[in-house]
Amino acid sequence: MRRPVIGIIGNSHLINDEYPAFAAGEMNAQAVAEVANALPLIVPPDPNMVCLDALMATCDGFLFTGARPNVHPEEYGEDETEAHGTFDRARDRVALPLIRACVARGQPIFGVCRGFQEVNVAMGGTLHPEIRDLPGRDNHRMPPDGTLEEKFALRHPVTFSEDGPFAQILGQSQMMTNTLHGQGINAPGPRVVIDGHAPDGTPEAIYIADAPGFTLSVQWHPEWNAAEDPVSRPLFEAFGAACRAWSVGALRKAG
């Protein structure tokens, strides 16, 4: 059987501070290949290089990854401030319309960290520029020092709705996750369902109400240790299964 193709939304980088490149984290590709059992394909985050119709015809699903730049607040009707950090306007112009198109047609999407925030913004929601500045909230940012293992270590529980899709996939309503983000959901979009929270109330897991396809997104980084982690593995397996189902349906229509 043909392996589904999962587009991984890339990010813009400068190699040696001078050579422009598009890239995606190796652990994202590993999670897609080894756990979702799909073919990872890096998508250039530049609307001048991407035709959405052709991209959606090539890929069976899309992974919207984390990234250091944030979604520009203009996308949710707010002014830019220093607290909003850096931006990647080209990625905004690829990811946001792609999310809306996939949700509308039922093509599977999985949002991670910035991707989680992109899904909320694409569906009409807003973001807090800095979660740790809100009263009663914890610092969810990546620790500034330590090894990768220490930075991606499990740091807090997430509690899911008992009858929601996350609890169904994971088999329980609370799990430990890592946390490496500064921004987070302020107001959810009209169809965005918050299905999991951190102990301080920060939204951590969402899906789109009444969507015809897979639309789960998480604020943490499940790509870390995805093959072994009891949260990450079933999420990527479920995403891969949804992409295979989409691929089979697409082949039947083509035939």
mmCIF file of N, CA, C and O in Angstrom, residues 4-9 32 38-39 41 43 55-56 58-64 98 102 107-110 214 239 242-244 246-247:
data_model
loop_
_atom_site.group_PDB
_atom_site.id
_atom_site.type_symbol
_atom_site.label_atom_id
_atom_site.label_comp_id
_atom_site.label_asym_id
_atom_site.label_seq_id
_atom_site.Cartn_x
_atom_site.Cartn_y
_atom_site.Cartn_z
ATOM 1 N N PRO A 4 1.237 7.290 2.842
ATOM 2 C CA PRO A 4 0.746 8.653 2.671
ATOM 3 C C PRO A 4 1.891 9.652 2.726
ATOM 4 O O PRO A 4 2.937 9.396 3.332
ATOM 5 N N VAL A 5 1.693 10.768 2.077
ATOM 6 C CA VAL A 5 2.681 11.853 2.076
ATOM 7 C C VAL A 5 2.204 12.926 3.045
ATOM 8 O O VAL A 5 1.076 13.408 2.932
ATOM 9 N N ILE A 6 3.062 13.283 3.987
ATOM 10 C CA ILE A 6 2.732 14.330 4.949
ATOM 11 C C ILE A 6 3.649 15.521 4.736
ATOM 12 O O ILE A 6 4.877 15.398 4.842
ATOM 13 N N GLY A 7 3.054 16.637 4.391
ATOM 14 C CA GLY A 7 3.815 17.865 4.220
ATOM 15 C C GLY A 7 4.160 18.462 5.573
ATOM 16 O O GLY A 7 3.287 18.655 6.411
ATOM 17 N N ILE A 8 5.440 18.722 5.790
ATOM 18 C CA ILE A 8 5.909 19.361 7.016
ATOM 19 C C ILE A 8 6.214 20.819 6.691
ATOM 20 O O ILE A 8 7.090 21.102 5.869
ATOM 21 N N ILE A 9 5.483 21.736 7.285
ATOM 22 C CA ILE A 9 5.685 23.140 6.989
ATOM 23 C C ILE A 9 7.067 23.565 7.456
ATOM 24 O O ILE A 9 7.392 23.456 8.645
ATOM 25 N N VAL A 32 7.117 11.582 11.654
ATOM 26 C CA VAL A 32 6.251 11.314 10.513
ATOM 27 C C VAL A 32 6.601 9.984 9.866
ATOM 28 O O VAL A 32 5.723 9.165 9.558
ATOM 29 N N ALA A 38 4.586 7.478 7.374
ATOM 30 C CA ALA A 38 4.304 8.252 6.171
ATOM 31 C C ALA A 38 5.602 8.798 5.599
ATOM 32 O O ALA A 38 6.668 8.718 6.219
ATOM 33 N N LEU A 39 5.507 9.339 4.401
ATOM 34 C CA LEU A 39 6.662 9.957 3.747
ATOM 35 C C LEU A 39 6.689 11.445 4.096
ATOM 36 O O LEU A 39 5.767 12.183 3.745
ATOM 37 N N LEU A 41 7.630 15.290 3.724
ATOM 38 C CA LEU A 41 7.977 16.180 2.623
ATOM 39 C C LEU A 41 7.998 17.612 3.146
ATOM 40 O O LEU A 41 6.971 18.121 3.610
ATOM 41 N N VAL A 43 7.763 21.446 3.141
ATOM 42 C CA VAL A 43 7.053 22.429 2.325
ATOM 43 C C VAL A 43 7.729 23.794 2.465
ATOM 44 O O VAL A 43 7.864 24.295 3.585
ATOM 45 N N LEU A 55 -0.287 21.712 -3.847
ATOM 46 C CA LEU A 55 0.276 21.171 -2.618
ATOM 47 C C LEU A 55 -0.683 20.187 -1.960
ATOM 48 O O LEU A 55 -0.283 19.100 -1.528
ATOM 49 N N MET A 56 -1.963 20.539 -1.911
ATOM 50 C CA MET A 56 -2.953 19.662 -1.288
ATOM 51 C C MET A 56 -3.197 18.410 -2.117
ATOM 52 O O MET A 56 -3.570 17.360 -1.578
ATOM 53 N N THR A 58 -0.750 16.941 -3.722
ATOM 54 C CA THR A 58 0.478 16.157 -3.560
ATOM 55 C C THR A 58 0.539 15.473 -2.209
ATOM 56 O O THR A 58 0.988 14.329 -2.093
ATOM 57 N N CYS A 59 0.083 16.169 -1.173
ATOM 58 C CA CYS A 59 0.181 15.663 0.198
ATOM 59 C C CYS A 59 -1.176 15.145 0.678
ATOM 60 O O CYS A 59 -2.222 15.630 0.259
ATOM 61 N N ASP A 60 -1.120 14.186 1.583
ATOM 62 C CA ASP A 60 -2.339 13.631 2.160
ATOM 63 C C ASP A 60 -2.696 14.290 3.482
ATOM 64 O O ASP A 60 -3.847 14.229 3.925
ATOM 65 N N GLY A 61 -1.719 14.891 4.131
ATOM 66 C CA GLY A 61 -1.935 15.602 5.382
ATOM 67 C C GLY A 61 -0.782 16.546 5.624
ATOM 68 O O GLY A 61 0.224 16.525 4.895
ATOM 69 N N PHE A 62 -0.914 17.381 6.651
ATOM 70 C CA PHE A 62 0.107 18.400 6.912
ATOM 71 C C PHE A 62 0.404 18.502 8.398
ATOM 72 O O PHE A 62 -0.507 18.513 9.234
ATOM 73 N N LEU A 63 1.714 18.590 8.706
ATOM 74 C CA LEU A 63 2.184 18.828 10.058
ATOM 75 C C LEU A 63 2.663 20.273 10.134
ATOM 76 O O LEU A 63 3.601 20.671 9.430
ATOM 77 N N PHE A 64 2.014 21.055 10.989
ATOM 78 C CA PHE A 64 2.391 22.452 11.200
ATOM 79 C C PHE A 64 3.252 22.499 12.453
ATOM 80 O O PHE A 64 2.769 22.332 13.570
ATOM 81 N N LEU A 98 -3.731 27.496 4.184
ATOM 82 C CA LEU A 98 -3.667 26.042 4.022
ATOM 83 C C LEU A 98 -4.479 25.353 5.120
ATOM 84 O O LEU A 98 -5.208 24.384 4.854
ATOM 85 N N CYS A 102 -7.695 22.943 4.404
ATOM 86 C CA CYS A 102 -7.698 21.545 4.851
ATOM 87 C C CYS A 102 -8.885 21.259 5.761
ATOM 88 O O CYS A 102 -9.543 20.217 5.631
ATOM 89 N N GLN A 107 -9.115 17.355 4.978
ATOM 90 C CA GLN A 107 -7.754 16.828 4.841
ATOM 91 C C GLN A 107 -7.040 16.941 6.187
ATOM 92 O O GLN A 107 -7.078 17.984 6.830
ATOM 93 N N PRO A 108 -6.377 15.879 6.655
ATOM 94 C CA PRO A 108 -5.826 15.866 8.015
ATOM 95 C C PRO A 108 -4.749 16.916 8.256
ATOM 96 O O PRO A 108 -3.870 17.143 7.404
ATOM 97 N N ILE A 109 -4.812 17.551 9.422
ATOM 98 C CA ILE A 109 -3.776 18.471 9.877
ATOM 99 C C ILE A 109 -3.432 18.139 11.320
ATOM 100 O O ILE A 109 -4.261 17.656 12.078
ATOM 101 N N PHE A 110 -2.178 18.416 11.697
ATOM 102 C CA PHE A 110 -1.715 18.240 13.070
ATOM 103 C C PHE A 110 -0.844 19.445 13.379
ATOM 104 O O PHE A 110 0.181 19.663 12.745
ATOM 105 N N PHE A 214 -9.333 15.009 10.547
ATOM 106 C CA PHE A 214 -8.458 15.077 11.715
ATOM 107 C C PHE A 214 -7.937 16.500 11.869
ATOM 108 O O PHE A 214 -7.311 17.040 10.953
ATOM 109 N N PHE A 239 -2.714 10.370 13.659
ATOM 110 C CA PHE A 239 -2.538 11.290 12.533
ATOM 111 C C PHE A 239 -2.171 10.514 11.271
ATOM 112 O O PHE A 239 -2.728 10.746 10.184
ATOM 113 N N ALA A 242 -5.178 8.731 9.862
ATOM 114 C CA ALA A 242 -6.073 9.658 9.171
ATOM 115 C C ALA A 242 -5.535 10.012 7.789
ATOM 116 O O ALA A 242 -6.305 10.110 6.814
ATOM 117 N N CYS A 243 -4.223 10.173 7.678
ATOM 118 C CA CYS A 243 -3.616 10.487 6.382
ATOM 119 C C CYS A 243 -3.709 9.301 5.425
ATOM 120 O O CYS A 243 -3.924 9.485 4.218
ATOM 121 N N ARG A 244 -3.563 8.073 5.943
ATOM 122 C CA ARG A 244 -3.717 6.891 5.086
ATOM 123 C C ARG A 244 -5.150 6.779 4.578
ATOM 124 O O ARG A 244 -5.386 6.443 3.415
ATOM 125 N N TRP A 246 -7.192 9.233 4.104
ATOM 126 C CA TRP A 246 -7.363 10.282 3.091
ATOM 127 C C TRP A 246 -6.727 9.830 1.770
ATOM 128 O O TRP A 246 -7.305 10.014 0.705
ATOM 129 N N SER A 247 -5.536 9.234 1.851
ATOM 130 C CA SER A 247 -4.840 8.780 0.651
ATOM 131 C C SER A 247 -5.635 7.730 -0.099
ATOM 132 O O SER A 247 -5.775 7.782 -1.332
#
